[in-house]
């Protein structure tokens, strides 16, 4: 859903932002193809994974060009820009910030130099040892005064790009294999030099990454929807702990760390597109099964089942199927409300969710309604939905949630609300029911959610529900979204103070006054 300023978000209420994934990554090696345009359409298919900025780097074998800016993929790029990004290799990225605020300097791919050429790198995930990596750079160089770090980039991605410069090895491939085992946390990296495309996935495989085949080359992407969009056939997932290199000699694979899967269960619940497959399991079918299981665990006497579109639809289908209740579209979503760049008036802003959803009164009036959604964060959205349904004449509203209560923050690439803001931490289910105005409220059990994914519990990360973190976390003072923007951190440029805590998808752009806010970053590196 696009906002009044033309930027996208999935929120029905701006004051109740949904969980946001960090990024989508895309890479292509395809001589003879228009790789920048392939990357554009690949990123377009991955737009749900990051809506704050977008960028594409391309190489013609001699030099790398990169174009990136704040905004949606369709806003950052036009035909002329894509035509200028010539070559046979490209790396693309769409971003949602988890380490490093939403500012122009943090757009990706990042650029860096190495003894063996230039590197352009995009990252999906979140490193947990960013503070330690930064200390390594300061210890070696005295301060972070080179590469994009010197230009104000405050992301963990910039740390990886900078550290590649210092690794031992006779090629970028060897340097990457030396660096990757030292990275901790969740990371899917897609990067390139002038002639080779690279990809790597952390040993836990927290975020998805897939390898696909074109007639004339190869593609790597966060989800297979991006492969289908560009006409690539899926070959397989990049394995946890695997590093691959793609060039004229084909695909080379290295296992840089032992696989210890802890895939994010929330990818199955909400983050991934419904047409994704993760570890052999259809995300859509997982969500439908979550709805079925939710109905088995808690079925109410009701007349109809309706979803909160779009994320609640598959689970509502499953709930209706298992409960025997008829499925109906009680809400109509306005897909075009955000296509304008005109801010709504104060009167319209007060309407909130009604700008995005309309209730079909003839569907719900006089009926006992089961309304299915994927998760509850602060509860404001559910309160508004229940109120709308009752104002439309619903006799009863029973809210069903296809995930357990969210109680813990994510440090592996999802930007949740803080623990204090999560409604499940401050109230019982009965209290939440009363707070949102529903006649009843039920969450799926953690066991039921896991069973619906078809994955062993031991291979999933459920930290946001259970508080059990599969990757060790650093001390509190060495983590956080704005870690590398702390004024006291040695070697980092001083940044303008940011207001608020964890500014989510509605944060204002954070730009230094001496930077040109009108001109996107476009850089050409010649060897």
CSV table of C-alpha atoms in Angstrom, one decimal, residues 85-278:
chain,number,residue,atom,x,y,z
A,85,UNK,CA,23.4,0.3,-16.9
A,86,UNK,CA,25.1,-1.9,-19.5
A,87,UNK,CA,26.9,-5.2,-19.0
A,88,UNK,CA,26.5,-8.9,-18.5
A,89,UNK,CA,26.4,-9.0,-14.7
A,90,UNK,CA,24.0,-7.1,-12.3
A,91,UNK,CA,23.2,-7.0,-8.7
A,92,UNK,CA,20.0,-5.5,-7.4
A,93,UNK,CA,18.6,-4.6,-4.0
A,94,UNK,CA,15.5,-3.2,-2.4
A,95,UNK,CA,15.8,-2.2,1.3
A,96,UNK,CA,14.0,-2.0,4.6
A,97,UNK,CA,16.3,-0.8,7.3
A,98,UNK,CA,17.3,-2.8,10.4
A,99,UNK,CA,20.9,-1.8,10.9
A,100,UNK,CA,21.4,1.8,9.8
A,101,UNK,CA,18.5,4.3,9.4
A,102,UNK,CA,16.4,5.0,6.4
A,103,UNK,CA,18.7,7.5,4.7
A,104,UNK,CA,20.0,8.1,1.2
A,105,UNK,CA,23.6,7.1,2.0
A,106,UNK,CA,22.5,3.6,3.2
A,107,UNK,CA,20.9,2.5,-0.1
A,108,UNK,CA,22.4,-0.6,-1.7
A,109,UNK,CA,24.3,-2.2,-3.4
A,110,UNK,CA,27.4,-0.8,-1.6
A,111,UNK,CA,30.6,-0.2,-3.5
A,112,UNK,CA,34.1,-1.0,-2.4
A,113,UNK,CA,37.6,-1.7,-3.8
A,114,UNK,CA,39.7,-4.7,-3.2
A,115,UNK,CA,43.1,-5.8,-4.4
A,116,UNK,CA,41.4,-7.9,-7.1
A,117,UNK,CA,38.8,-5.4,-8.4
A,118,UNK,CA,35.7,-3.5,-7.4
A,119,UNK,CA,32.9,-5.1,-5.4
A,120,UNK,CA,29.2,-4.2,-5.4
A,121,UNK,CA,27.2,-5.9,-2.7
A,122,UNK,CA,23.6,-6.3,-1.5
A,123,UNK,CA,22.5,-7.9,1.8
A,124,UNK,CA,19.3,-9.3,3.2
A,125,UNK,CA,19.3,-10.1,6.9
A,126,UNK,CA,21.0,-8.5,9.9
A,127,UNK,CA,24.4,-9.2,11.4
A,128,UNK,CA,24.6,-9.6,15.2
A,129,UNK,CA,28.4,-8.9,15.4
A,130,UNK,CA,28.4,-5.5,13.7
A,131,UNK,CA,30.0,-3.8,16.6
A,132,UNK,CA,32.9,-6.3,16.6
A,133,UNK,CA,33.3,-6.0,12.8
A,134,UNK,CA,33.5,-2.2,13.1
A,135,UNK,CA,36.1,-2.5,15.8
A,136,UNK,CA,38.2,-4.7,13.5
A,137,UNK,CA,38.1,-1.9,10.9
A,138,UNK,CA,39.1,0.7,13.4
A,139,UNK,CA,41.9,-1.4,14.7
A,140,UNK,CA,43.3,-1.9,11.2
A,141,UNK,CA,42.8,1.6,9.8
A,142,UNK,CA,42.5,3.8,12.8
A,143,UNK,CA,39.0,5.0,11.7
A,144,UNK,CA,36.3,4.0,9.2
A,145,UNK,CA,37.5,6.6,6.7
A,146,UNK,CA,37.3,4.7,3.5
A,147,UNK,CA,34.7,3.4,1.1
A,148,UNK,CA,31.1,4.0,1.8
A,149,UNK,CA,31.7,4.2,5.5
A,150,UNK,CA,33.5,7.5,4.9
A,151,UNK,CA,30.5,8.7,2.9
A,152,UNK,CA,28.1,8.2,5.8
A,153,UNK,CA,26.9,4.7,5.2
A,154,UNK,CA,26.0,3.2,8.6
A,155,UNK,CA,24.8,-0.3,7.6
A,156,UNK,CA,26.3,-3.7,8.4
A,157,UNK,CA,26.5,-4.2,4.6
A,158,UNK,CA,29.1,-1.4,4.4
A,159,UNK,CA,31.1,-3.2,7.0
A,160,UNK,CA,31.1,-6.4,5.0
A,161,UNK,CA,32.1,-4.5,1.8
A,162,UNK,CA,34.9,-2.7,3.7
A,163,UNK,CA,36.3,-5.9,5.3
A,164,UNK,CA,36.5,-7.7,2.0
A,165,UNK,CA,39.4,-5.3,1.2
A,166,UNK,CA,41.5,-6.7,4.0
A,167,UNK,CA,41.1,-10.4,3.6
A,168,UNK,CA,43.9,-12.7,2.5
A,169,UNK,CA,43.6,-14.4,-0.9
A,170,UNK,CA,44.6,-14.3,-4.5
A,171,UNK,CA,41.0,-13.5,-5.7
A,172,UNK,CA,37.8,-12.0,-4.4
A,173,UNK,CA,36.5,-15.5,-4.2
A,174,UNK,CA,39.3,-16.5,-1.8
A,175,UNK,CA,38.8,-13.3,0.2
A,176,UNK,CA,35.1,-13.9,0.6
A,177,UNK,CA,35.7,-17.4,1.8
A,178,UNK,CA,38.1,-16.0,4.4
A,179,UNK,CA,35.6,-13.4,5.6
A,180,UNK,CA,32.3,-15.3,5.6
A,181,UNK,CA,33.0,-17.6,8.6
A,182,UNK,CA,33.6,-14.4,10.7
A,183,UNK,CA,30.1,-13.0,10.0
A,184,UNK,CA,27.4,-13.8,12.6
A,185,UNK,CA,23.7,-13.4,12.4
A,186,UNK,CA,21.4,-13.7,9.4
A,187,UNK,CA,22.8,-12.8,5.9
A,188,UNK,CA,22.0,-13.5,2.3
A,189,UNK,CA,24.7,-11.8,0.3
A,190,UNK,CA,24.6,-11.2,-3.5
A,191,UNK,CA,27.6,-9.4,-4.9
A,192,UNK,CA,29.9,-9.1,-7.9
A,193,UNK,CA,33.2,-7.9,-9.2
A,194,UNK,CA,33.7,-7.0,-12.8
A,195,UNK,CA,33.4,-10.5,-14.1
A,196,UNK,CA,31.9,-12.8,-11.5
A,197,UNK,CA,28.6,-13.1,-9.6
A,198,UNK,CA,28.7,-14.3,-6.0
A,199,UNK,CA,26.1,-15.3,-3.4
A,200,UNK,CA,26.3,-16.6,0.1
A,201,UNK,CA,23.8,-17.7,2.8
A,202,UNK,CA,24.5,-17.8,6.6
A,203,UNK,CA,24.9,-21.3,8.2
A,204,UNK,CA,21.4,-21.1,9.7
A,205,UNK,CA,19.7,-20.1,6.4
A,206,UNK,CA,17.5,-17.6,8.3
A,207,UNK,CA,16.4,-15.8,5.2
A,208,UNK,CA,15.6,-17.5,1.8
A,209,UNK,CA,17.9,-17.5,-1.2
A,210,UNK,CA,17.4,-19.4,-4.4
A,211,UNK,CA,19.4,-20.2,-7.6
A,212,UNK,CA,17.8,-20.2,-11.0
A,213,UNK,CA,18.7,-20.8,-14.6
A,214,UNK,CA,18.2,-18.6,-17.7
A,215,UNK,CA,18.7,-19.8,-21.2
A,216,UNK,CA,21.8,-17.6,-21.3
A,217,UNK,CA,22.9,-17.5,-17.7
A,218,UNK,CA,22.1,-17.7,-14.0
A,219,UNK,CA,20.0,-15.8,-11.4
A,220,UNK,CA,20.1,-15.7,-7.6
A,221,UNK,CA,17.2,-14.1,-5.7
A,222,UNK,CA,15.6,-13.9,-2.3
A,223,UNK,CA,12.4,-15.7,-3.6
A,224,UNK,CA,11.5,-17.8,-6.6
A,225,UNK,CA,8.8,-15.2,-7.6
A,226,UNK,CA,11.7,-13.1,-8.9
A,227,UNK,CA,12.9,-16.0,-10.9
A,228,UNK,CA,9.5,-16.6,-12.4
A,229,UNK,CA,9.1,-12.9,-13.3
A,230,UNK,CA,12.3,-12.9,-15.4
A,231,UNK,CA,11.7,-16.3,-17.0
A,232,UNK,CA,14.2,-18.3,-15.0
A,233,UNK,CA,13.6,-21.8,-13.9
A,234,UNK,CA,14.4,-22.7,-10.3
A,235,UNK,CA,17.3,-25.0,-9.7
A,236,UNK,CA,17.5,-25.1,-6.0
A,237,UNK,CA,18.0,-23.1,-2.8
A,238,UNK,CA,21.4,-21.8,-1.9
A,239,UNK,CA,22.2,-24.0,1.1
A,240,UNK,CA,22.8,-22.7,4.6
A,241,UNK,CA,26.6,-22.0,4.9
A,242,UNK,CA,27.1,-22.2,1.1
A,243,UNK,CA,29.0,-19.7,-1.1
A,244,UNK,CA,28.6,-19.9,-4.9
A,245,UNK,CA,30.5,-18.1,-7.7
A,246,UNK,CA,29.2,-17.8,-11.2
A,247,UNK,CA,31.2,-16.8,-14.3
A,248,UNK,CA,32.1,-18.0,-17.8
A,249,UNK,CA,33.4,-21.3,-16.2
A,250,UNK,CA,30.0,-22.1,-14.7
A,251,UNK,CA,28.8,-22.4,-11.1
A,252,UNK,CA,31.2,-23.2,-8.3
A,253,UNK,CA,30.1,-24.1,-4.8
A,254,UNK,CA,31.9,-23.9,-1.5
A,255,UNK,CA,30.7,-24.8,2.0
A,256,UNK,CA,32.2,-22.1,4.2
A,257,UNK,CA,30.5,-23.3,7.4
A,258,UNK,CA,28.6,-26.3,8.6
A,259,UNK,CA,24.8,-26.1,7.9
A,260,UNK,CA,22.8,-25.6,11.1
A,261,UNK,CA,19.3,-24.6,9.8
A,262,UNK,CA,17.2,-22.2,11.8
A,263,UNK,CA,14.9,-20.8,9.0
A,264,UNK,CA,12.6,-17.9,10.0
A,265,UNK,CA,9.1,-19.2,10.7
A,266,UNK,CA,7.7,-15.8,10.1
A,267,UNK,CA,8.6,-16.1,6.4
A,268,UNK,CA,5.9,-18.8,6.3
A,269,UNK,CA,3.5,-16.7,8.3
A,270,UNK,CA,3.8,-13.3,6.6
A,271,UNK,CA,7.0,-12.1,5.1
A,272,UNK,CA,7.4,-14.2,1.9
A,273,UNK,CA,5.1,-13.9,-1.0
A,274,UNK,CA,2.4,-16.6,-1.0
A,275,UNK,CA,3.9,-18.1,-4.2
A,276,UNK,CA,7.2,-18.7,-2.6
A,277,UNK,CA,8.6,-22.2,-1.7
A,278,UNK,CA,11.0,-22.4,1.3
